[in-house]
C-alpha cells in the first residue's frame, strides 16, 4: 500500500516513468496517468483528469470490476482482460491494482499498473475470444480482399462452414440486385481501405434463404504484424422491426389525431348551434380535405315526393369539378337508395367494375370513378347520406376512413336529433315520476299478497291466489318497466346534453346560476341517475318475483325439446358472472366444471335454467355470507368454490342426466334441510330472499320433468344439490 507523494513529485514521476501507470481517486476518477499509459491505450489526445475509469474502459468485465472494489477496500489485486485500442486492435492487458493512502492514512484511491501480455496468450485463447463475439467478424486482406479469418458466430448465423465463407469472400453478404449487391459493397470497402471507416445498414440472406437486416462496420485494424480490414456485422432485424412498427404507429396516431380533430370540431359546432346547414357544410368540407378526395356531399332522402327523390343540399368539391347540388329521382340512383334504406354502406373502389351496368352508367355520368356512401339515420326517421367520391381516378377506400365517416354520420344524427331531445326528456321525466308512484303502490300490493300467501295452509288456495296476484301485477309492472327503460335513456341523454352545455359554457348567466343553486342542481344531476337506477332495480325485482310466482302457479308452460344441458348451465353462469367475480371484500368465487358426456336431454330448457339459477344463487349467497366472517388469510387458505359435475346414470330401465352442484360453504343444519323445499321458507334476512326459489325448483324437477331433486349437506362440509332428469320423457 502506497502513500501519495505531493502533486509535483507525482507529475515528475509519471512524466518520466517507462511504465504504463495511472492514479485514480476513490470514485475511480483519473487524477493522473503516465505517457506510456496514454500511448498504450491511444489516449494521447484525450483529457483524462476527472473522467471515470468505467467511461474510458466501458467493456471492463464484472469480475475485473470486483477486483477494483477489493483494492479500494485495501487489497492489492490483479486481473487480465482484452482491451480494444483506439486503432481497433485488441490486446491482452494485465492490470495490477494497489490502493494508496492519503495524508490522513485513509484509502484515497488506487494506482493501476498496466502491462501488455498479448504475446503471452496462446492462439487458443485468441480463438476463444474471437469465436465468443456475438457479432459476425470478418478479417480480410486489404490487398486481395480475401477473407483471412471469420469467427464461429459468422458460420452459425450464415449457415456456412468457415471454409466455405473464406472461399466465397464478402460476396456472401450480398444480394443479386442493388442497393445490396457486391458492387455497392465494394465501394464501401474501398473507402474503408483508404482510411475512412464505414458504418451502414445492409440486407443479406443466410444459406437457408432467410433475409435479414444487419449493420456492417468496416475499418482498418492492426492485427499482429499485418494491417487488415476488419468487418463487424451485427444482426439488427429486431431493431428494424421495432423502428418500422414505431413509424407505422406514429403515422396511424397522426391520422387518428386528424380524424379526432374533425369529430371534435363537429361536436363543438353541434354544442354551439342548432344551425344544421352550417354543420353539414363544415362536415363535407373537412371530410374532403382530410381524405384528399375530389367531392364530398350530403343528401336527404325524401320518400313522400312522387317519385321519391334525393336532394343534395350541400357539397364540397375541387375547383375543376362540377357541382352536383340539386334534386335527383330516387329510381335513377336505385342502388344507393336501397343501401341507405337498409342502413348499408355503398362501397365502390372502381366504378368501372360495378356489377349492374345501368347503375354503373348512372354513377359514371355523375363523374365518379370511385364512390363511398354512408347512411345517416335520425331518431325521427329521416334518412340521409354522406357521399364521398373521386372523379379523376379510382380510389381504394380504407377501413379506417369508413370508420371515420361512420363516426361523422353519428355526429350528424346527433345534430338532427338535438332539437327533439329536450322535449322528449321532459316528457320522460314526467312519466318517470308517475311510474315511481305506481311502482310504490305495486310494491305495497305485492308485499300484502305475499303476507296473505304465507298465511295460507292449503296449496290449492295458494296456487289460485298466486295466479291472481301474478295476473293483476304483471300488466302494470310490464307497462312501468317498458316505459322506465325509455325514461332512463331520455334522462341520460338529457344529462349528457347538459354536460355538453356546461363544458362549452362554464360561466353561465347569473340568473341561471341562481336557479341552479336554488334547485341544488349538482345534487339533481348526481341523484337523478341513481333514482332511475333504483326504480329500474325495483321494477326488475318485481318482474322477477312475478315470474317466479307465475312459474310456481304453472301459468307459464313451455314445450318439451331436446337441448344441451351444458349450454344452459354455462348461460346461467354467464348471467351470474358479476356475482362470481372478485368483490372488494372477497376474492373471486371459483367455479369448477367437470362435465361428463351427456346427450341432448328432453326438457323445458327455460325451466331447468331457472333451477340452475336458483341453486347457484343460493350457493353464492352462502359462500358470501361465510366469507364476510372470515379474514383474507382464511379465505386464501380455503377459497370459496362451486363444483358442477354432470354424468349419465341408469336407474332401472331408464337413463337419467345427473347434475350435481356443490359448494364448500358452511353447510346446513338438519332442521333447515327438512323445510328446504317448502314455499317461502328462507334462512336469508328480510328483503334478501322470497323463499320461492327451491320450492319452484322442486316443482320443476319433480312434477314437470318426472325427475328427482336431492340435497346433501353437512355442517362445516358444504352443500350439494343433485338434479336427476330423464334423458327422454316418454309418454
XYZ file of C-alpha atoms in Angstrom:
731
model
C 0.000 0.000 0.000
C 1.418 3.337 -1.057
C 1.279 6.830 0.405
C 0.542 9.517 -2.159
C 3.531 11.924 -2.858
C 2.914 15.587 -3.457
C 1.443 16.667 -6.776
C 4.713 17.984 -8.271
C 6.644 14.837 -7.458
C 3.805 12.719 -8.844
C 3.834 14.609 -12.137
C 7.642 14.227 -12.447
C 7.348 10.520 -11.797
C 4.559 9.983 -14.324
C 6.347 12.129 -16.907
C 9.493 10.020 -16.820
C 8.442 6.508 -15.874
C 8.576 3.991 -18.759
C 5.713 2.070 -17.168
C 2.006 2.350 -18.025
C 0.600 3.615 -14.736
C -2.465 5.644 -13.705
C -3.582 7.155 -10.405
C -7.329 7.239 -9.610
C -9.327 8.525 -6.645
C -11.777 6.522 -4.532
C -14.561 7.204 -7.074
C -12.408 5.661 -9.833
C -11.818 9.071 -11.437
C -8.472 9.807 -13.072
C -6.013 12.027 -11.152
C -3.046 11.476 -13.469
C -1.575 8.950 -15.932
C 1.876 8.275 -17.393
C 2.817 8.886 -21.017
C 3.131 5.147 -21.548
C -0.455 4.701 -20.299
C -1.727 7.311 -22.737
C 0.187 5.867 -25.675
C -0.613 2.214 -24.917
C -4.339 2.902 -24.888
C -4.447 5.534 -27.645
C -5.418 8.283 -25.204
C -2.697 10.844 -26.014
C -5.210 13.414 -27.236
C -7.749 12.649 -24.507
C -8.255 14.755 -21.393
C -8.344 12.077 -18.687
C -8.268 14.041 -15.446
C -11.613 13.788 -13.668
C -13.031 11.159 -16.058
C -14.390 7.866 -14.764
C -12.335 4.762 -15.418
C -15.576 2.976 -16.358
C -16.256 5.566 -19.090
C -12.722 5.283 -20.516
C -12.910 1.470 -20.469
C -16.658 0.673 -20.727
C -16.087 -3.011 -21.522
C -14.404 -3.953 -18.258
C -15.961 -7.209 -17.104
C -17.835 -7.514 -13.839
C -15.168 -9.869 -12.439
C -12.472 -7.269 -13.017
C -14.680 -4.556 -11.556
C -14.852 -6.599 -8.370
C -11.027 -6.608 -8.266
C -11.080 -2.807 -8.315
C -13.617 -2.732 -5.481
C -11.409 -5.126 -3.463
C -8.429 -2.802 -3.949
C -10.472 0.175 -2.765
C -11.136 -1.913 0.344
C -7.377 -2.227 0.972
C -6.283 -5.289 -1.020
C -3.675 -5.422 -3.781
C -5.204 -7.365 -6.664
C -4.665 -8.049 -10.360
C -6.726 -9.229 -13.324
C -6.415 -9.845 -17.045
C -8.711 -8.538 -19.793
C -8.789 -7.903 -23.525
C -8.793 -4.184 -24.370
C -9.848 -2.767 -27.747
C -7.418 0.021 -28.613
C -8.337 3.262 -30.340
C -6.977 1.936 -33.660
C -9.251 -1.083 -33.456
C -6.595 -3.569 -32.414
C -7.075 -5.854 -29.427
C -4.528 -6.528 -26.670
C -4.455 -8.672 -23.598
C -3.678 -6.474 -20.611
C -2.659 -7.321 -17.071
C -3.982 -4.822 -14.547
C -2.094 -4.614 -11.224
C -4.255 -2.556 -8.841
C -2.945 -1.294 -5.493
C -4.553 1.110 -3.009
C -2.864 4.374 -1.982
C -3.248 6.297 1.277
C -3.917 9.981 1.718
C -2.269 12.207 4.349
C -4.751 11.011 6.960
C -3.916 7.374 6.378
C -7.230 6.678 4.641
C -7.507 4.910 1.280
C -7.635 7.719 -1.258
C -7.920 5.593 -4.375
C -5.916 3.100 -6.440
C -2.757 3.022 -8.553
C -3.077 0.855 -11.669
C -0.018 -0.641 -13.349
C -0.753 -1.972 -16.838
C 1.268 -4.405 -18.907
C 0.577 -5.707 -22.415
C 0.637 -9.505 -22.213
C -0.759 -10.302 -25.647
C 2.262 -12.316 -26.633
C 1.878 -14.450 -23.541
C -1.558 -15.598 -24.580
C -1.890 -18.680 -26.715
C -3.701 -18.905 -30.028
C -6.336 -20.978 -28.247
C -7.215 -18.017 -26.011
C -7.349 -15.705 -29.009
C -9.634 -18.098 -30.858
C -11.930 -18.463 -27.831
C -12.339 -14.710 -27.567
C -12.749 -14.303 -31.315
C -15.410 -17.003 -31.558
C -17.247 -15.843 -28.443
C -18.129 -12.483 -30.009
C -21.857 -12.020 -30.656
C -21.222 -10.140 -33.905
C -20.160 -11.694 -37.202
C -16.455 -10.793 -37.639
C -14.546 -10.983 -40.923
C -10.790 -10.281 -41.115
C -9.773 -9.521 -44.708
C -6.546 -8.944 -46.589
C -6.573 -5.318 -47.754
C -4.610 -6.158 -50.905
C -6.506 -9.164 -52.234
C -9.819 -8.707 -50.414
C -9.727 -12.362 -49.396
C -11.128 -13.395 -46.034
C -8.259 -14.346 -43.741
C -10.406 -15.403 -40.796
C -14.012 -15.462 -39.565
C -15.404 -16.273 -36.150
C -17.723 -19.154 -35.322
C -20.691 -16.782 -34.911
C -20.418 -15.949 -38.618
C -20.669 -19.613 -39.544
C -23.589 -20.180 -37.153
C -25.626 -17.212 -38.386
C -24.991 -17.596 -42.129
C -25.246 -21.385 -42.110
C -21.970 -21.963 -43.982
C -18.809 -23.676 -42.822
C -15.909 -21.326 -42.122
C -14.019 -22.799 -45.067
C -16.978 -22.056 -47.378
C -17.128 -18.463 -46.150
C -13.417 -17.950 -46.847
C -13.884 -19.257 -50.392
C -16.956 -17.123 -51.131
C -15.497 -13.915 -49.706
C -17.565 -10.903 -48.658
C -19.888 -11.552 -51.599
C -21.594 -13.973 -49.215
C -23.247 -10.896 -47.676
C -24.628 -9.612 -50.995
C -27.906 -9.964 -52.841
C -28.251 -10.003 -56.610
C -29.900 -6.594 -57.016
C -28.955 -3.065 -55.875
C -28.521 -1.492 -53.448
C -27.365 -4.613 -51.594
C -25.226 -6.094 -54.376
C -21.475 -6.743 -54.500
C -20.702 -3.579 -56.469
C -22.111 -1.304 -53.771
C -20.360 -3.273 -51.014
C -17.025 -2.907 -52.831
C -17.455 0.867 -52.890
C -17.776 0.906 -49.090
C -14.831 -1.493 -48.716
C -12.653 0.767 -50.880
C -13.446 3.782 -48.698
C -12.589 1.807 -45.559
C -9.281 0.617 -47.052
C -8.399 4.269 -47.783
C -8.800 5.025 -44.085
C -12.441 6.168 -43.974
C -14.373 3.868 -41.571
C -17.808 2.842 -42.833
C -20.962 2.008 -40.876
C -24.154 1.241 -42.801
C -27.269 -0.916 -42.804
C -27.449 -3.824 -45.226
C -29.857 -6.567 -46.196
C -28.451 -10.080 -46.574
C -29.554 -13.714 -46.516
C -28.257 -16.897 -44.956
C -27.700 -20.234 -46.645
C -31.297 -21.278 -45.950
C -32.573 -18.197 -47.823
C -33.801 -16.185 -44.819
C -33.495 -12.447 -45.456
C -32.461 -10.299 -42.507
C -31.068 -6.848 -41.737
C -27.525 -6.240 -40.492
C -25.341 -3.277 -39.578
C -21.861 -3.503 -41.157
C -18.844 -1.711 -39.686
C -15.735 -1.571 -41.907
C -12.389 -0.209 -40.698
C -8.674 -0.916 -40.790
C -7.159 -2.760 -37.826
C -3.608 -3.744 -36.919
C -3.789 -7.448 -36.177
C -0.384 -8.799 -35.229
C 2.126 -7.551 -37.755
C -0.461 -7.046 -40.505
C -2.859 -4.239 -41.354
C -6.213 -5.870 -42.026
C -9.744 -4.859 -42.965
C -11.998 -5.646 -40.009
C -15.680 -6.160 -40.882
C -18.031 -6.428 -37.902
C -21.590 -7.428 -38.853
C -24.470 -7.200 -36.368
C -27.988 -8.613 -36.845
C -30.410 -5.666 -36.433
C -33.555 -7.360 -37.727
C -35.402 -6.947 -34.433
C -34.308 -3.332 -34.140
C -35.510 -2.592 -37.679
C -38.797 -4.302 -36.928
C -39.292 -2.149 -33.842
C -38.375 1.037 -35.720
C -40.749 0.192 -38.574
C -43.517 -0.602 -36.108
C -42.953 2.706 -34.330
C -43.008 4.583 -37.630
C -46.263 2.950 -38.666
C -47.708 3.562 -35.223
C -46.790 7.239 -35.403
C -48.438 7.521 -38.822
C -51.585 5.859 -37.505
C -51.617 8.146 -34.490
C -51.236 11.243 -36.683
C -54.079 10.069 -38.886
C -56.148 9.244 -35.827
C -55.462 12.689 -34.351
C -56.553 14.407 -37.573
C -59.777 12.426 -37.625
C -60.413 13.052 -33.967
C -59.904 16.755 -34.596
C -62.636 16.639 -37.241
C -65.008 14.843 -34.873
C -64.212 17.308 -32.085
C -64.856 20.213 -34.432
C -68.233 18.805 -35.429
C -69.127 18.022 -31.820
C -68.169 21.550 -30.787
C -70.250 23.105 -33.529
C -73.214 20.925 -32.587
C -72.917 22.126 -28.986
C -72.769 25.753 -30.119
C -75.524 25.836 -32.682
C -78.696 24.185 -33.893
C -77.979 25.507 -37.410
C -77.880 22.227 -39.296
C -76.824 23.766 -42.627
C -73.613 25.192 -41.159
C -72.820 21.867 -39.509
C -73.302 19.959 -42.775
C -71.132 22.438 -44.691
C -68.343 22.046 -42.159
C -68.612 18.264 -42.273
C -68.357 17.834 -46.054
C -65.561 20.405 -46.352
C -63.420 18.884 -43.619
C -64.011 15.329 -44.851
C -62.875 16.243 -48.377
C -59.760 17.996 -47.088
C -58.849 15.192 -44.703
C -59.373 12.329 -47.168
C -57.942 14.326 -50.114
C -60.819 13.409 -52.413
C -62.498 15.259 -55.291
C -66.007 15.584 -53.863
C -67.936 15.150 -50.622
C -71.651 15.915 -50.357
C -74.658 15.402 -48.101
C -78.103 14.438 -49.378
C -81.557 13.924 -47.844
C -83.910 11.176 -48.990
C -87.482 12.437 -49.478
C -89.740 9.393 -49.816
C -93.034 11.316 -49.914
C -92.310 13.024 -53.235
C -93.761 11.395 -56.306
C -91.477 9.822 -57.284
C -89.200 9.796 -54.195
C -86.087 11.935 -54.640
C -82.618 12.534 -53.236
C -81.718 16.184 -52.632
C -78.026 17.071 -52.390
C -78.210 20.014 -50.002
C -74.512 20.794 -49.597
C -71.202 19.683 -51.059
C -67.503 20.449 -51.219
C -65.618 19.716 -54.410
C -62.375 20.559 -56.185
C -62.278 23.741 -58.252
C -62.335 21.894 -61.585
C -65.171 19.536 -60.585
C -68.780 20.403 -61.497
C -71.272 20.808 -58.663
C -73.992 18.168 -58.238
C -76.175 20.169 -55.838
C -79.821 19.562 -56.696
C -82.647 17.020 -56.780
C -82.340 13.534 -58.307
C -85.175 10.989 -58.688
C -84.571 8.038 -56.375
C -85.193 5.398 -59.101
C -82.220 6.830 -61.030
C -79.942 6.032 -58.089
C -81.705 2.837 -57.068
C -78.621 1.047 -55.777
C -77.650 3.874 -53.428
C -81.254 4.202 -52.252
C -81.533 0.510 -51.402
C -78.263 0.587 -49.449
C -79.252 3.651 -47.432
C -82.719 2.358 -46.634
C -81.136 -0.885 -45.401
C -78.566 1.162 -43.418
C -75.807 -0.367 -45.529
C -72.632 1.208 -46.905
C -72.233 1.571 -50.672
C -68.512 0.938 -51.172
C -67.159 1.065 -54.744
C -63.395 1.354 -55.257
C -63.644 1.300 -59.052
C -66.956 2.279 -60.656
C -65.946 0.626 -63.943
C -66.188 -2.725 -62.131
C -69.719 -2.002 -60.812
C -71.747 -5.174 -61.418
C -75.030 -3.568 -62.544
C -74.483 -1.906 -65.969
C -77.328 0.602 -65.528
C -76.059 1.721 -62.134
C -72.513 1.857 -63.472
C -73.506 4.178 -66.305
C -75.519 6.406 -63.972
C -72.622 6.794 -61.497
C -70.152 7.420 -64.328
C -72.489 10.097 -65.725
C -72.169 11.939 -62.393
C -68.416 11.989 -62.889
C -67.435 9.418 -60.246
C -64.573 6.957 -60.727
C -64.935 5.653 -57.158
C -67.768 6.099 -54.669
C -68.406 5.703 -50.939
C -71.865 6.401 -49.493
C -72.792 6.056 -45.814
C -76.356 6.287 -44.462
C -77.377 8.766 -41.767
C -80.478 7.707 -39.829
C -82.051 10.039 -37.299
C -84.239 9.190 -34.346
C -87.161 10.927 -36.043
C -86.956 8.588 -39.046
C -85.171 10.852 -41.541
C -82.704 9.240 -43.940
C -79.651 10.992 -45.313
C -76.312 10.064 -46.823
C -72.707 11.233 -46.753
C -71.375 10.711 -50.285
C -67.624 10.746 -50.994
C -66.086 10.262 -54.393
C -63.072 10.571 -56.645
C -63.605 11.865 -60.164
C -60.106 11.836 -61.649
C -59.120 8.232 -60.910
C -60.335 5.181 -58.958
C -59.500 5.116 -55.257
C -59.266 2.240 -52.782
C -61.198 3.221 -49.665
C -59.706 2.232 -46.323
C -61.453 0.646 -43.354
C -60.232 3.492 -41.138
C -61.833 6.029 -43.487
C -65.134 4.191 -43.345
C -64.929 4.130 -39.545
C -64.320 7.892 -39.543
C -67.331 8.526 -41.776
C -69.476 6.307 -39.573
C -68.452 8.427 -36.590
C -69.236 11.612 -38.554
C -72.616 10.167 -39.514
C -73.315 9.535 -35.837
C -72.407 13.160 -35.017
C -74.681 14.469 -37.759
C -77.516 12.302 -36.477
C -76.947 13.888 -33.067
C -77.226 17.336 -34.623
C -80.576 16.447 -36.180
C -81.860 14.767 -33.035
C -80.736 17.514 -30.682
C -83.738 19.728 -31.276
C -86.144 16.971 -30.214
C -84.125 15.698 -27.296
C -85.034 18.231 -24.624
C -88.792 17.939 -25.115
C -88.588 14.149 -25.071
C -86.558 14.241 -21.876
C -89.047 16.471 -20.061
C -91.860 14.155 -21.040
C -89.804 11.169 -19.900
C -89.210 12.782 -16.511
C -92.957 13.286 -16.009
C -93.633 9.679 -16.962
C -90.898 8.525 -14.595
C -92.445 10.379 -11.664
C -95.843 8.863 -12.365
C -94.342 5.414 -12.752
C -92.492 5.833 -9.465
C -95.845 6.306 -7.738
C -97.251 3.246 -9.495
C -94.152 1.286 -8.566
C -94.515 2.195 -4.910
C -98.155 1.103 -4.965
C -97.229 -2.122 -6.773
C -94.592 -2.947 -4.182
C -97.152 -2.395 -1.455
C -99.661 -4.659 -3.217
C -97.032 -7.356 -3.711
C -95.963 -7.279 -0.083
C -99.578 -7.603 1.035
C -100.123 -10.502 -1.384
C -97.033 -12.295 -0.067
C -98.282 -11.929 3.507
C -101.587 -13.484 2.510
C -99.817 -16.358 0.744
C -97.659 -17.147 3.771
C -100.741 -17.435 5.937
C -102.445 -19.845 3.538
C -102.182 -23.512 4.571
C -103.706 -25.264 1.573
C -101.614 -25.384 -1.593
C -104.695 -25.269 -3.807
C -105.689 -21.920 -2.338
C -102.079 -20.779 -2.614
C -101.983 -21.581 -6.326
C -105.175 -19.666 -7.093
C -104.040 -16.662 -5.049
C -100.599 -16.623 -6.661
C -102.166 -16.809 -10.116
C -104.459 -13.910 -9.279
C -101.651 -11.773 -7.884
C -99.415 -12.510 -10.869
C -102.163 -11.625 -13.320
C -103.053 -8.354 -11.582
C -99.449 -7.229 -11.120
C -97.892 -8.389 -14.386
C -99.541 -5.905 -16.759
C -98.863 -2.681 -14.815
C -95.356 -3.863 -13.996
C -94.619 -4.538 -17.664
C -96.056 -1.130 -18.553
C -93.918 0.536 -15.881
C -90.799 -1.397 -16.834
C -91.197 -0.761 -20.556
C -91.587 2.981 -20.109
C -88.913 3.136 -17.419
C -86.240 1.946 -19.846
C -87.153 4.746 -22.259
C -87.229 7.241 -19.418
C -83.767 6.174 -18.340
C -82.418 6.713 -21.867
C -84.101 10.101 -22.139
C -82.771 11.209 -18.769
C -79.255 10.043 -19.633
C -79.338 11.852 -22.968
C -80.575 14.995 -21.247
C -77.783 14.780 -18.693
C -75.230 14.308 -21.477
C -76.640 17.358 -23.250
C -76.452 19.391 -20.039
C -72.849 18.284 -19.542
C -72.024 19.337 -23.102
C -73.513 22.770 -22.462
C -71.636 23.059 -19.168
C -68.374 22.175 -20.920
C -68.999 24.775 -23.605
C -70.414 27.488 -21.313
C -68.621 27.068 -17.975
C -69.643 30.613 -16.960
C -73.466 30.783 -17.350
C -75.525 33.874 -16.659
C -76.124 34.910 -13.052
C -79.831 34.131 -13.257
C -79.056 30.589 -14.397
C -76.501 30.148 -11.611
C -79.020 31.349 -9.031
C -81.703 28.995 -10.321
C -79.242 26.092 -10.328
C -78.309 26.812 -6.716
C -81.954 27.067 -5.668
C -82.754 23.674 -7.125
C -79.466 22.170 -5.850
C -78.568 21.386 -9.457
C -75.424 19.342 -8.728
C -77.397 17.096 -6.384
C -80.101 16.627 -9.019
C -77.519 15.727 -11.658
C -75.947 13.206 -9.295
C -79.144 11.803 -7.821
C -81.372 11.526 -10.911
C -79.444 8.589 -12.499
C -79.383 6.886 -9.090
C -83.126 7.431 -8.754
C -83.754 5.946 -12.203
C -81.420 3.046 -11.456
C -83.144 2.293 -8.155
C -86.531 2.406 -9.875
C -85.263 0.011 -12.521
C -83.859 -2.317 -9.857
C -87.214 -2.243 -8.105
C -89.070 -2.971 -11.321
C -86.661 -5.818 -12.136
C -87.196 -7.254 -8.699
C -90.980 -7.146 -9.093
C -90.811 -8.778 -12.521
C -88.545 -11.474 -11.154
C -90.899 -12.181 -8.264
C -93.945 -12.172 -10.558
C -92.194 -14.559 -12.930
C -91.397 -16.852 -10.021
C -95.000 -16.691 -8.852
C -96.263 -17.477 -12.349
C -93.923 -20.464 -12.622
C -94.950 -21.663 -9.196
C -98.612 -21.500 -10.144
C -97.964 -23.125 -13.584
C -99.014 -20.049 -15.542
C -96.069 -20.402 -17.924
C -95.751 -23.644 -19.851
C -93.020 -24.395 -22.381
C -92.926 -27.316 -24.783
C -90.504 -30.166 -24.328
C -87.396 -30.017 -26.524
C -84.101 -31.846 -26.754
C -81.459 -29.392 -25.557
C -77.825 -29.201 -24.447
C -77.883 -29.062 -20.647
C -74.281 -27.850 -20.543
C -75.235 -24.812 -22.614
C -77.970 -23.981 -20.119
C -75.550 -24.249 -17.198
C -72.985 -22.098 -18.992
C -75.530 -19.406 -19.837
C -76.685 -19.330 -16.219
C -73.076 -18.971 -15.043
C -72.629 -16.125 -17.501
C -75.623 -14.295 -16.048
C -74.191 -14.787 -12.562
C -70.666 -13.760 -13.551
C -70.987 -10.389 -11.874
C -71.662 -12.099 -8.573
C -68.952 -14.703 -9.013
C -66.151 -12.250 -9.784
C -63.992 -10.762 -7.056
C -65.504 -8.082 -4.838
C -63.755 -5.530 -2.659
C -64.320 -7.690 0.420
C -63.525 -11.108 -1.106
C -61.691 -12.831 -3.982
C -63.468 -14.441 -6.942
C -65.620 -17.482 -6.274
C -64.053 -20.313 -8.255
C -66.306 -22.452 -10.466
C -65.046 -25.948 -11.301
C -66.897 -27.654 -14.165
C -66.496 -31.418 -14.512
C -68.830 -32.136 -17.408
C -69.435 -35.678 -18.479
C -70.583 -36.930 -21.879
C -74.278 -36.004 -21.863
C -76.616 -36.500 -24.822
C -79.248 -33.887 -25.519
C -81.973 -34.006 -22.856
C -85.713 -33.749 -23.492
C -86.877 -30.997 -21.148
C -88.229 -27.483 -20.774
C -84.935 -25.636 -21.071
C -86.112 -22.341 -19.626
C -87.459 -24.011 -16.514
C -84.295 -26.014 -15.927
C -82.249 -22.843 -16.325
C -84.384 -21.378 -13.556
C -83.492 -24.366 -11.375
C -79.777 -23.857 -12.067
C -80.141 -20.147 -11.339
C -81.868 -20.746 -8.001
C -79.380 -23.335 -6.773
C -76.306 -21.386 -7.927
C -77.634 -18.170 -6.402
C -78.172 -19.900 -3.071
C -74.634 -21.296 -3.225
C -73.186 -17.845 -3.915
C -75.222 -16.331 -1.080
C -73.985 -18.987 1.329
C -70.347 -18.525 0.315
C -70.567 -14.731 0.529
C -72.137 -14.914 3.980
C -69.390 -17.294 5.141
C -66.605 -15.111 3.607
C -67.943 -11.973 5.284
C -66.998 -13.548 8.622
C -63.538 -14.738 7.536
C -60.212 -12.925 7.205
C -58.344 -12.657 3.926
C -55.843 -15.238 5.199
C -58.640 -17.721 5.925
C -60.241 -17.135 2.525
C -56.884 -17.597 0.793
C -56.215 -20.804 2.724
C -59.649 -22.266 1.864
C -61.097 -20.280 -1.070
C -64.781 -20.405 -1.918
C -65.590 -22.873 -4.680
C -68.620 -24.158 -6.587
C -68.252 -27.516 -8.334
C -70.607 -28.648 -11.121
C -70.485 -32.318 -12.164
C -72.630 -33.936 -14.867
C -72.984 -37.598 -15.759
C -75.412 -40.210 -17.102
C -76.845 -42.804 -14.702
C -79.090 -45.778 -15.334
C -81.967 -46.284 -12.919
C -83.846 -49.497 -13.623
C -84.592 -49.355 -17.371
C -84.328 -45.575 -17.716
C -81.331 -43.308 -18.239
C -81.053 -40.085 -16.293
C -78.891 -36.999 -16.669
C -77.498 -36.123 -13.239
C -76.325 -32.595 -12.484
C -74.556 -32.084 -9.151
C -73.986 -28.525 -7.911
C -71.885 -28.365 -4.740
C -70.340 -25.567 -2.685
C -67.682 -25.757 0.012
C -69.547 -23.429 2.355
C -70.670 -23.964 5.933
C -73.433 -26.452 5.119
C -76.898 -26.632 6.721
C -78.382 -27.970 9.894
C -80.709 -30.967 9.643
C -83.650 -28.832 10.840
C -83.106 -26.465 7.908
C -82.897 -29.312 5.395
C -86.302 -30.625 6.496
C -88.032 -27.413 5.310
C -85.750 -26.674 2.361
C -88.291 -27.168 -0.429
C -91.260 -25.561 1.304
C -92.631 -22.361 -0.300
C -91.492 -19.146 1.376
C -89.066 -20.913 3.672
C -85.812 -18.932 3.718
C -82.815 -18.537 6.005
C -81.893 -15.192 4.464
C -82.541 -11.799 6.087
C -85.737 -9.916 5.266
C -85.558 -8.472 1.781
C -82.805 -10.865 0.667
C -84.970 -13.753 -0.465
C -88.559 -14.767 -1.188
C -88.375 -18.411 -0.154
C -89.767 -19.488 -3.536
C -86.553 -20.470 -5.358
C -86.074 -24.044 -4.157
C -89.816 -24.694 -3.956
C -90.209 -23.784 -7.616
C -87.062 -25.765 -8.490
C -88.522 -28.800 -6.740
C -91.786 -28.434 -8.656
C -89.967 -28.078 -11.995
C -87.762 -31.143 -11.480
C -90.254 -33.467 -9.764
C -93.601 -32.581 -11.320
C -92.734 -31.175 -14.745
C -89.799 -33.424 -15.611
C -90.514 -36.563 -13.578
C -87.044 -36.335 -12.075
C -85.544 -36.085 -8.621
C -84.005 -33.237 -6.639
C -81.886 -34.170 -3.625
C -79.938 -32.101 -1.136
C -76.909 -33.435 0.731
C -75.461 -31.148 3.357
C -73.380 -31.353 6.487
C -72.422 -28.515 8.771
C -68.900 -27.371 8.032
C -68.627 -29.504 4.867
C -70.731 -27.626 2.322
C -73.908 -28.445 0.415
C -74.647 -30.441 -2.744
C -77.841 -30.468 -4.829
C -78.333 -33.423 -7.182
C -80.749 -32.909 -10.085
C -81.852 -36.073 -11.911
C -83.725 -35.632 -15.205
C -84.839 -38.461 -17.537
C -82.959 -38.179 -20.827
C -86.228 -38.866 -22.648
C -89.604 -38.081 -21.092
C -91.679 -40.656 -22.981
C -95.470 -40.536 -22.997
